[in-house]
Coordinates of N, CA and C in Angstrom, one line a residue:
Chain A
G6 N -12.1 47.4 -43.6 CA -12.3 46.4 -42.6 C -11.1 46.3 -41.7
I7 N -11.3 45.5 -40.6 CA -10.1 45.3 -39.7 C -9.1 44.4 -40.4
Q8 N -7.8 44.7 -40.2 CA -6.7 43.9 -40.7 C -6.1 43.2 -39.5
V9 N -5.8 41.9 -39.7 CA -5.2 41.1 -38.7 C -3.9 40.5 -39.2
E10 N -2.8 40.9 -38.5 CA -1.5 40.4 -39.0 C -1.0 39.5 -37.9
Q11 N -0.5 38.3 -38.4 CA 0.1 37.3 -37.5 C 1.6 37.2 -37.9
S12 N 2.4 37.0 -36.9 CA 3.8 36.7 -37.1 C 4.3 35.7 -36.1
P13 N 5.3 34.9 -36.4 CA 5.9 34.8 -37.8 C 4.9 34.0 -38.6
P14 N 5.1 34.0 -39.9 CA 4.2 33.1 -40.8 C 4.6 31.6 -40.7
D15 N 5.8 31.3 -40.4 CA 6.2 30.0 -40.2 C 7.2 29.9 -39.0
L16 N 7.1 28.7 -38.4 CA 7.9 28.5 -37.2 C 8.3 27.0 -37.1
I17 N 9.6 26.8 -37.0 CA 10.1 25.4 -36.8 C 10.7 25.3 -35.5
L18 N 10.3 24.4 -34.7 CA 10.7 24.3 -33.3 C 11.2 22.8 -33.0
Q19 N 12.2 22.8 -32.2 CA 12.6 21.5 -31.7 C 11.8 21.1 -30.5
E20 N 11.4 19.9 -30.4 CA 10.6 19.5 -29.2 C 11.2 20.0 -27.9
G21 N 10.4 20.5 -27.1 CA 10.8 21.0 -25.8 C 11.1 22.5 -25.8
A22 N 11.1 23.1 -27.0 CA 11.4 24.6 -27.0 C 10.2 25.4 -26.7
N23 N 10.4 26.7 -26.4 CA 9.3 27.6 -26.1 C 9.2 28.6 -27.3
S24 N 8.0 29.1 -27.5 CA 7.8 30.1 -28.6 C 6.7 31.0 -28.3
T25 N 6.7 32.1 -29.1 CA 5.7 33.2 -28.9 C 5.1 33.5 -30.3
L26 N 3.8 33.5 -30.4 CA 3.2 33.9 -31.7 C 2.5 35.2 -31.4
R27 N 2.5 36.1 -32.4 CA 1.9 37.4 -32.2 C 0.8 37.7 -33.2
C28 N -0.2 38.5 -32.7 CA -1.3 38.9 -33.5 C -1.5 40.4 -33.3
N29 N -1.5 41.2 -34.4 CA -1.7 42.6 -34.3 C -3.0 43.0 -35.0
F30 N -3.7 43.9 -34.5 CA -5.0 44.4 -35.1 C -4.9 45.8 -35.5
S31 N -5.5 46.1 -36.7 CA -5.5 47.5 -37.2 C -6.5 48.4 -36.4
D32 N -7.4 47.8 -35.8 CA -8.4 48.6 -35.1 C -8.9 47.8 -33.9
S33 N -9.7 48.4 -33.1 CA -10.2 47.8 -31.8 C -11.1 46.6 -32.2
V34 N -11.0 45.6 -31.4 CA -11.9 44.4 -31.6 C -12.6 44.2 -30.3
N35 N -13.8 43.7 -30.3 CA -14.5 43.4 -29.1 C -14.4 42.0 -28.5
N36 N -13.7 41.2 -29.3 CA -13.3 39.9 -28.7 C -12.2 39.3 -29.6
L37 N -11.6 38.3 -29.1 CA -10.5 37.7 -29.8 C -10.4 36.2 -29.4
Q38 N -10.1 35.4 -30.4 CA -10.0 34.0 -30.2 C -8.7 33.5 -30.8
W39 N -8.1 32.5 -30.2 CA -6.9 31.8 -30.8 C -7.4 30.4 -31.2
F40 N -7.0 29.9 -32.3 CA -7.4 28.6 -32.8 C -6.2 27.8 -33.2
H41 N -6.3 26.5 -33.1 CA -5.3 25.6 -33.7 C -6.0 24.7 -34.7
Q42 N -5.5 24.7 -35.9 CA -6.1 23.9 -37.0 C -5.2 22.6 -37.1
N43 N -5.8 21.5 -36.9 CA -5.0 20.3 -36.9 C -4.8 19.8 -38.4
P44 N -4.0 18.8 -38.6 CA -3.7 18.3 -40.0 C -4.9 17.9 -40.7
W45 N -6.0 17.6 -40.0 CA -7.2 17.2 -40.7 C -8.1 18.4 -41.0
G46 N -7.7 19.6 -40.6 CA -8.5 20.8 -41.0 C -9.4 21.3 -39.9
Q47 N -9.6 20.5 -38.8 CA -10.5 21.0 -37.8 C -9.9 22.1 -37.0
L48 N -10.8 23.1 -36.7 CA -10.4 24.2 -35.9 C -10.7 24.0 -34.5
I49 N -9.8 24.1 -33.6 CA -10.0 23.9 -32.2 C -9.8 25.2 -31.5
N50 N -10.8 25.6 -30.8 CA -10.7 26.9 -30.0 C -9.7 26.7 -28.9
L51 N -8.7 27.6 -28.8 CA -7.7 27.5 -27.7 C -8.1 28.5 -26.6
F52 N -8.3 29.7 -27.0 CA -8.6 30.7 -26.0 C -9.6 31.7 -26.6
Y53 N -10.6 32.1 -25.7 CA -11.3 33.3 -25.9 C -10.8 34.3 -25.0
I54 N -10.1 35.4 -25.6 CA -9.3 36.3 -24.7 C -9.4 37.7 -25.2
P55 N -10.5 38.4 -25.0 CA -10.5 39.8 -25.4 C -9.6 40.7 -24.7
S56 N -9.2 40.3 -23.5 CA -8.2 41.1 -22.7 C -7.6 40.2 -21.6
G57 N -6.5 40.6 -21.1 CA -5.9 39.9 -20.0 C -5.1 38.7 -20.4
T58 N -4.9 37.8 -19.4 CA -4.0 36.6 -19.6 C -4.8 35.4 -19.2
K59 N -4.6 34.3 -20.0 CA -5.2 33.0 -19.6 C -4.2 31.9 -19.9
Q60 N -4.3 30.9 -19.1 CA -3.4 29.7 -19.3 C -4.2 28.5 -19.3
N61 N -3.7 27.5 -20.2 CA -4.3 26.2 -20.3 C -3.2 25.2 -20.5
G62 N -2.7 24.6 -19.5 CA -1.6 23.7 -19.6 C -0.3 24.4 -20.1
R63 N 0.2 23.9 -21.2 CA 1.4 24.5 -21.7 C 1.2 25.7 -22.6
L64 N 0.0 26.0 -22.8 CA -0.4 27.2 -23.6 C -0.9 28.3 -22.7
S65 N -0.5 29.5 -23.1 CA -1.1 30.7 -22.5 C -1.2 31.8 -23.5
A66 N -2.1 32.8 -23.2 CA -2.3 33.9 -24.1 C -2.5 35.1 -23.3
T67 N -2.0 36.2 -23.9 CA -2.2 37.5 -23.4 C -2.7 38.5 -24.4
T68 N -3.7 39.3 -24.1 CA -4.2 40.3 -25.0 C -4.1 41.6 -24.3
V69 N -3.5 42.6 -25.0 CA -3.4 44.0 -24.6 C -4.3 44.8 -25.5
A70 N -5.5 44.9 -25.1 CA -6.5 45.5 -26.1 C -6.2 46.9 -26.4
T71 N -5.7 47.7 -25.4 CA -5.4 49.1 -25.7 C -4.3 49.3 -26.7
E72 N -3.4 48.2 -26.9 CA -2.3 48.3 -27.8 C -2.6 47.4 -29.0
R73 N -3.8 46.8 -29.1 CA -4.2 46.1 -30.2 C -3.3 44.9 -30.6
Y74 N -2.9 44.1 -29.6 CA -2.2 42.9 -30.0 C -2.5 41.8 -29.0
S75 N -2.2 40.6 -29.4 CA -2.3 39.4 -28.6 C -1.2 38.5 -28.8
L76 N -0.8 37.8 -27.8 CA 0.4 36.9 -27.9 C -0.1 35.5 -27.4
L77 N 0.4 34.5 -28.1 CA 0.2 33.1 -27.7 C 1.5 32.4 -27.4
Y78 N 1.6 31.9 -26.2 CA 2.9 31.3 -25.8 C 2.7 29.7 -25.8
I79 N 3.7 29.1 -26.4 CA 3.7 27.6 -26.4 C 5.0 27.3 -25.6
S80 N 4.8 26.6 -24.5 CA 6.0 26.2 -23.7 C 6.2 24.7 -23.8
S81 N 7.4 24.3 -23.8 CA 7.8 22.8 -23.8 C 7.1 22.2 -25.0
S82 N 7.3 22.7 -26.2 CA 6.5 22.2 -27.3 C 6.6 20.7 -27.6
Q83 N 5.6 20.2 -28.1 CA 5.5 18.7 -28.4 C 5.1 18.6 -29.9
T84 N 5.4 17.5 -30.5 CA 5.1 17.3 -31.9 C 3.6 17.4 -32.2
T85 N 2.8 17.1 -31.2 CA 1.3 17.3 -31.4 C 0.9 18.8 -31.4
D86 N 1.8 19.7 -31.1 CA 1.5 21.1 -31.3 C 1.6 21.6 -32.7
S87 N 2.1 20.8 -33.6 CA 2.3 21.1 -35.0 C 0.9 21.4 -35.6
G88 N 0.9 22.3 -36.5 CA -0.3 22.7 -37.2 C -0.3 24.2 -37.5
V89 N -1.5 24.8 -37.8 CA -1.6 26.2 -38.0 C -2.3 26.8 -36.9
Y90 N -1.8 27.9 -36.4 CA -2.4 28.7 -35.4 C -3.0 30.0 -35.9
F91 N -4.3 30.2 -35.7 CA -4.9 31.4 -36.2 C -5.4 32.2 -35.0
C92 N -5.3 33.5 -35.2 CA -6.0 34.4 -34.3 C -7.1 35.1 -35.1
A93 N -8.2 35.4 -34.4 CA -9.3 36.0 -35.1 C -9.9 37.1 -34.2
G94 N -10.2 38.2 -34.7 CA -10.8 39.3 -34.0 C -12.2 39.5 -34.3
G95 N -13.1 39.7 -33.3 CA -14.5 40.0 -33.6 C -14.7 41.5 -33.5
F96 N -15.5 41.9 -34.4 CA -15.8 43.4 -34.5 C -17.2 43.8 -34.6
D97 N -18.1 42.8 -34.4 CA -19.5 43.2 -34.2 C -20.1 42.3 -33.2
S98 N -21.3 42.6 -32.8 CA -22.0 41.9 -31.7 C -22.6 40.6 -32.1
W99 N -22.5 40.3 -33.4 CA -23.1 39.0 -33.8 C -22.1 37.9 -34.0
G100 N -20.9 38.2 -33.7 CA -19.8 37.2 -33.8 C -19.1 37.1 -35.1
K101 N -19.1 38.2 -35.9 CA -18.4 38.2 -37.1 C -16.9 38.4 -36.8
F102 N -16.1 37.5 -37.3 CA -14.7 37.6 -37.0 C -13.8 37.8 -38.3
Q103 N -12.7 38.4 -38.1 CA -11.7 38.5 -39.2 C -10.5 37.7 -38.8
F104 N -10.1 36.8 -39.6 CA -8.9 35.9 -39.3 C -7.6 36.4 -39.8
G105 N -6.6 36.1 -39.1 CA -5.2 36.4 -39.6 C -4.8 35.3 -40.6
A106 N -3.7 35.5 -41.1 CA -3.2 34.5 -42.2 C -2.6 33.2 -41.5
G107 N -2.4 33.2 -40.2 CA -2.0 32.0 -39.6 C -0.5 31.9 -39.4
T108 N -0.1 31.1 -38.4 CA 1.3 30.8 -38.3 C 1.4 29.3 -38.4
Q109 N 2.2 28.8 -39.3 CA 2.4 27.3 -39.5 C 3.5 26.9 -38.6
V110 N 3.2 26.1 -37.6 CA 4.2 25.6 -36.6 C 4.5 24.1 -36.9
V111 N 5.8 23.9 -37.0 CA 6.3 22.5 -37.1 C 7.2 22.2 -36.0
V112 N 6.8 21.2 -35.2 CA 7.7 20.8 -34.0 C 8.3 19.5 -34.4
T113 N 9.7 19.5 -34.4 CA 10.4 18.3 -34.8 C 10.9 17.5 -33.6
P114 N 10.9 16.2 -33.7 CA 11.4 15.4 -32.5 C 12.8 15.6 -32.2
Chain B
G13 N -20.3 21.2 -23.4 CA -19.9 22.3 -24.2 C -20.6 22.4 -25.6
A14 N -20.4 23.5 -26.2 CA -21.1 23.7 -27.5 C -20.4 22.8 -28.6
V15 N -21.3 22.1 -29.3 CA -20.8 21.2 -30.4 C -21.5 21.6 -31.7
V16 N -20.7 21.7 -32.7 CA -21.2 22.0 -34.1 C -20.8 20.8 -35.0
S17 N -21.8 20.2 -35.6 CA -21.5 19.1 -36.5 C -21.7 19.5 -37.9
Q18 N -20.7 19.1 -38.8 CA -20.8 19.5 -40.2 C -20.7 18.2 -41.0
H19 N -21.6 18.1 -42.0 CA -21.7 16.9 -42.9 C -22.0 17.3 -44.3
P20 N -21.3 16.6 -45.3 CA -20.3 15.6 -45.1 C -19.0 16.1 -44.8
S21 N -18.0 15.3 -44.4 CA -16.7 15.8 -44.1 C -15.9 15.8 -45.4
R22 N -16.2 14.9 -46.4 CA -15.6 14.9 -47.7 C -16.6 14.6 -48.7
V23 N -16.5 15.3 -49.8 CA -17.5 15.0 -51.0 C -16.7 15.3 -52.3
I24 N -16.9 14.3 -53.2 CA -16.4 14.4 -54.5 C -17.6 14.4 -55.5
C25 N -17.6 15.4 -56.4 CA -18.7 15.5 -57.3 C -18.2 15.8 -58.7
K26 N -19.1 15.6 -59.7 CA -18.8 15.9 -61.0 C -19.1 17.4 -61.3
S27 N -18.4 17.9 -62.2 CA -18.7 19.3 -62.6 C -20.1 19.5 -63.1
G28 N -20.8 20.5 -62.6 CA -22.1 20.8 -63.1 C -23.2 20.3 -62.1
T29 N -22.8 19.5 -61.1 CA -23.8 19.1 -60.1 C -23.8 20.0 -58.9
S30 N -24.8 19.8 -58.1 CA -24.9 20.7 -56.9 C -24.6 19.8 -55.6
V31 N -24.0 20.5 -54.7 CA -23.6 19.8 -53.4 C -24.2 20.6 -52.2
K32 N -24.8 19.8 -51.3 CA -25.3 20.5 -50.1 C -24.4 20.1 -48.9
I33 N -24.0 21.1 -48.1 CA -23.3 20.8 -46.9 C -24.1 21.3 -45.7
E34 N -24.2 20.5 -44.7 CA -25.1 20.8 -43.5 C -24.2 21.2 -42.3
C35 N -24.7 22.1 -41.5 CA -24.0 22.6 -40.3 C -25.1 22.6 -39.2
R36 N -24.9 21.8 -38.2 CA -25.9 21.7 -37.1 C -25.2 22.0 -35.8
S37 N -25.9 22.8 -35.0 CA -25.5 23.0 -33.6 C -26.3 21.9 -32.8
L38 N -25.5 21.1 -32.1 CA -26.1 19.9 -31.5 C -26.6 20.1 -30.1
D39 N -26.1 21.0 -29.3 CA -26.5 21.2 -28.0 C -26.8 22.6 -27.6
F40 N -27.0 23.5 -28.6 CA -27.4 24.8 -28.3 C -28.2 25.4 -29.6
Q41 N -28.9 26.5 -29.4 CA -29.6 27.1 -30.5 C -28.7 28.2 -31.0
A42 N -28.5 28.1 -32.3 CA -27.6 29.0 -33.0 C -28.4 30.0 -33.8
T43 N -28.6 31.2 -33.3 CA -29.3 32.2 -34.1 C -28.5 32.7 -35.3
T44 N -27.2 32.6 -35.2 CA -26.4 33.0 -36.3 C -25.3 32.0 -36.6
M45 N -25.1 31.7 -37.8 CA -24.1 30.8 -38.3 C -23.3 31.5 -39.4
F46 N -22.0 31.1 -39.5 CA -21.1 31.7 -40.4 C -20.5 30.6 -41.3
W47 N -20.4 30.9 -42.6 CA -19.7 30.0 -43.5 C -18.4 30.6 -44.0
Y48 N -17.4 29.8 -43.9 CA -16.1 30.2 -44.3 C -15.6 29.3 -45.4
R49 N -14.6 29.8 -46.2 CA -14.0 29.0 -47.2 C -12.5 29.1 -47.0
Q50 N -11.8 28.0 -47.1 CA -10.3 28.0 -46.9 C -9.7 27.4 -48.1
F51 N -8.8 28.1 -48.8 CA -8.0 27.5 -49.8 C -6.7 26.9 -49.2
P52 N -6.1 26.0 -49.9 CA -4.9 25.3 -49.4 C -3.8 26.3 -48.9
K53 N -3.4 26.1 -47.6 CA -2.4 26.9 -47.0 C -2.8 28.4 -46.9
K54 N -4.0 28.6 -46.8 CA -4.5 30.0 -46.7 C -5.4 30.2 -45.5
S55 N -5.7 31.4 -45.2 CA -6.6 31.7 -44.0 C -8.0 31.4 -44.4
L56 N -8.9 31.6 -43.4 CA -10.3 31.5 -43.6 C -10.9 32.8 -44.1
M57 N -11.7 32.6 -45.2 CA -12.4 33.8 -45.7 C -13.9 33.7 -45.4
L58 N -14.4 34.7 -44.8 CA -15.8 34.7 -44.5 C -16.6 34.8 -45.8
M59 N -17.6 33.9 -46.0 CA -18.4 33.9 -47.2 C -19.7 34.6 -46.9
A60 N -20.4 34.2 -45.8 CA -21.7 34.8 -45.5 C -22.0 34.6 -44.1
T61 N -23.0 35.4 -43.6 CA -23.6 35.3 -42.3 C -25.0 34.8 -42.5
S62 N -25.3 33.8 -41.7 CA -26.7 33.2 -41.9 C -27.4 33.4 -40.6
N63 N -28.6 34.0 -40.7 CA -29.4 34.2 -39.5 C -30.7 33.4 -39.7
E64 N -31.1 32.8 -38.6 CA -32.3 31.9 -38.6 C -33.5 32.7 -39.1
G65 N -34.2 32.2 -40.1 CA -35.4 32.8 -40.6 C -35.3 34.0 -41.5
S66 N -34.1 34.3 -41.9 CA -33.9 35.5 -42.8 C -32.9 35.1 -43.8
K67 N -32.8 36.0 -44.8 CA -31.8 35.8 -45.9 C -30.4 36.0 -45.4
A68 N -29.5 35.2 -45.9 CA -28.1 35.3 -45.6 C -27.5 36.6 -46.1
T69 N -26.5 37.1 -45.4 CA -25.8 38.3 -45.8 C -24.5 37.8 -46.3
Y70 N -24.2 38.1 -47.6 CA -23.0 37.6 -48.3 C -21.9 38.7 -48.2
E71 N -20.7 38.2 -48.1 CA -19.5 39.2 -48.2 C -19.3 39.6 -49.6
Q72 N -18.6 40.7 -49.8 CA -18.4 41.2 -51.1 C -17.6 40.2 -51.9
G73 N -18.0 40.0 -53.2 CA -17.3 39.1 -54.0 C -17.8 37.6 -54.0
V74 N -18.7 37.3 -53.1 CA -19.2 36.0 -53.0 C -20.6 35.9 -53.8
E75 N -20.6 35.0 -54.7 CA -21.8 34.9 -55.6 C -23.0 34.2 -54.8
K76 N -24.0 34.9 -54.5 CA -25.1 34.4 -53.8 C -25.9 33.3 -54.5
D77 N -25.9 33.4 -55.9 CA -26.6 32.4 -56.7 C -25.8 31.1 -56.8
K78 N -24.5 31.2 -56.6 CA -23.6 30.0 -56.6 C -23.6 29.3 -55.3
F79 N -23.6 30.1 -54.2 CA -23.5 29.5 -52.9 C -24.8 29.9 -52.1
L80 N -25.8 29.0 -52.2 CA -27.1 29.2 -51.6 C -27.0 28.8 -50.1
I81 N -27.4 29.7 -49.2 CA -27.4 29.4 -47.8 C -28.8 29.5 -47.3
N82 N -29.2 28.5 -46.5 CA -30.5 28.4 -45.9 C -30.3 28.1 -44.4
H83 N -31.0 28.9 -43.6 CA -30.9 28.7 -42.1 C -32.4 28.6 -41.6
A84 N -32.9 27.4 -41.9 CA -34.4 27.2 -41.6 C -34.7 27.0 -40.2
S85 N -33.8 26.6 -39.4 CA -34.1 26.4 -38.0 C -32.9 26.9 -37.1
L86 N -33.2 26.8 -35.8 CA -32.1 27.4 -34.9 C -31.0 26.4 -34.7
T87 N -31.1 25.2 -35.3 CA -30.0 24.3 -35.2 C -29.4 23.8 -36.5
L88 N -29.9 24.4 -37.6 CA -29.4 23.9 -38.9 C -29.3 25.0 -39.9
S89 N -28.1 25.0 -40.5 CA -27.8 25.9 -41.7 C -27.2 25.0 -42.8
T90 N -27.6 25.3 -44.0 CA -27.1 24.5 -45.1 C -26.4 25.5 -46.2
L91 N -25.4 25.0 -46.8 CA -24.7 25.7 -47.9 C -24.8 24.8 -49.1
T92 N -25.4 25.2 -50.1 CA -25.5 24.5 -51.4 C -24.6 25.1 -52.4
V93 N -23.6 24.4 -52.9 CA -22.8 24.9 -54.0 C -23.5 24.4 -55.3
T94 N -24.0 25.4 -56.1 CA -24.8 25.0 -57.2 C -23.9 25.0 -58.5
S95 N -24.2 24.0 -59.4 CA -23.5 23.9 -60.6 C -22.0 24.0 -60.4
A96 N -21.5 23.1 -59.5 CA -20.1 23.2 -59.1 C -19.1 23.0 -60.2
H97 N -18.0 23.7 -60.1 CA -16.9 23.6 -61.1 C -15.6 23.4 -60.3
P98 N -14.6 22.9 -61.0 CA -13.3 22.6 -60.3 C -12.8 23.8 -59.4
E99 N -13.0 25.0 -59.8 CA -12.6 26.1 -59.0 C -13.3 26.3 -57.7
D100 N -14.4 25.6 -57.6 CA -15.2 25.6 -56.3 C -14.6 24.6 -55.3
S101 N -13.7 23.8 -55.7 CA -13.0 22.9 -54.8 C -12.3 23.6 -53.7
S102 N -12.6 23.2 -52.5 CA -12.1 24.0 -51.4 C -12.5 23.3 -50.1
F103 N -12.1 23.9 -49.0 CA -12.5 23.4 -47.6 C -13.5 24.4 -47.1
Y104 N -14.7 24.0 -46.8 CA -15.7 24.8 -46.3 C -16.0 24.6 -44.8
I105 N -16.0 25.6 -44.0 CA -16.1 25.5 -42.6 C -17.3 26.4 -42.1
C106 N -18.1 25.8 -41.2 CA -19.1 26.6 -40.6 C -18.8 26.9 -39.2
S107 N -19.4 27.9 -38.6 CA -19.3 28.2 -37.2 C -20.6 28.7 -36.7
A108 N -20.8 28.6 -35.4 CA -22.1 29.0 -34.9 C -21.9 29.9 -33.7
S109 N -22.8 30.8 -33.5 CA -22.9 31.7 -32.4 C -24.2 31.6 -31.7
R110 N -24.3 31.7 -30.4 CA -25.5 31.6 -29.7 C -26.4 32.8 -30.0
G111 N -25.8 33.9 -30.4 CA -26.6 35.1 -30.7 C -25.8 36.3 -30.3
R112 N -26.5 37.4 -30.4 CA -25.9 38.7 -30.1 C -25.3 38.7 -28.7
G113 N -24.1 39.1 -28.7 CA -23.4 39.2 -27.4 C -22.7 37.9 -27.0
A114 N -23.0 36.8 -27.6 CA -22.4 35.5 -27.4 C -21.3 35.4 -28.4
N115 N -20.1 35.9 -28.0 CA -19.1 36.1 -29.1 C -18.1 34.9 -29.2
V116 N -18.3 33.9 -28.5 CA -17.4 32.7 -28.7 C -17.9 31.9 -29.9
L117 N -17.0 31.7 -30.8 CA -17.4 30.9 -32.0 C -17.1 29.4 -31.8
T118 N -18.0 28.6 -32.2 CA -17.7 27.1 -32.2 C -17.7 26.7 -33.7
F119 N -16.7 26.0 -34.1 CA -16.6 25.6 -35.5 C -16.9 24.1 -35.7
G120 N -17.4 23.9 -36.9 CA -17.6 22.5 -37.4 C -16.2 22.0 -37.8
A121 N -16.2 20.7 -38.1 CA -14.9 20.0 -38.5 C -14.6 20.3 -40.0
G122 N -15.5 20.9 -40.7 CA -15.1 21.3 -42.1 C -15.6 20.2 -43.1
S123 N -15.8 20.7 -44.3 CA -16.1 19.8 -45.4 C -15.2 20.1 -46.6
R124 N -14.5 19.0 -47.1 CA -13.6 19.2 -48.2 C -14.4 18.8 -49.5
L125 N -14.5 19.8 -50.3 CA -15.2 19.5 -51.6 C -14.2 19.5 -52.7
T126 N -14.3 18.4 -53.5 CA -13.5 18.2 -54.7 C -14.4 18.1 -55.9
V127 N -14.3 19.0 -56.8 CA -15.1 18.9 -58.0 C -14.3 18.5 -59.2
L128 N -14.7 17.4 -59.8 CA -13.9 16.8 -60.9 C -14.2 17.4 -62.3

């Protein structure tokens, strides 16, 4: 099956700092989503981004499908950005996804 | 927007009992729902794919007799953990897809199961 690698596994940021999270895929995926899991466990969809670049406030994402990677940018980080960020690649037409191991982000005041 | 409701959010049960978790799509018809399990500080592991009106497809290593999945309508899928044991304690999350080609997943808030 498809392997999804996320880096770094852990990230500690001071409030206001910028950061980049990376997601690599072992094979082609037909779609890709980034999620934020809050401290209560709920998964919030951040981006549906099979290719190209999208921005939503302080977050943006870029997927280069031909090179099998995606990046999530967090700018001017805030303590509310803390949590685990997952990327997931879809590899069939029914919406079956493979998740990466996640990046644990801690933003300190 | 698409909303998926999962219930209960937390459940504590005694070893040997069965627990049912519901996953409902509130404002769309979900022909396909997915059930995931998440261990502490770990990623999400796909357990099974649930298609309305047909048997669920289980991932390798997932016991179908332990984790019963029913998708009786286009808005409801249920996961029943039968004869639960402490090792079944986990965070269970469902997601829903509108169907083939609709590749954006919407997730429920998750259900934390603790088996004593």
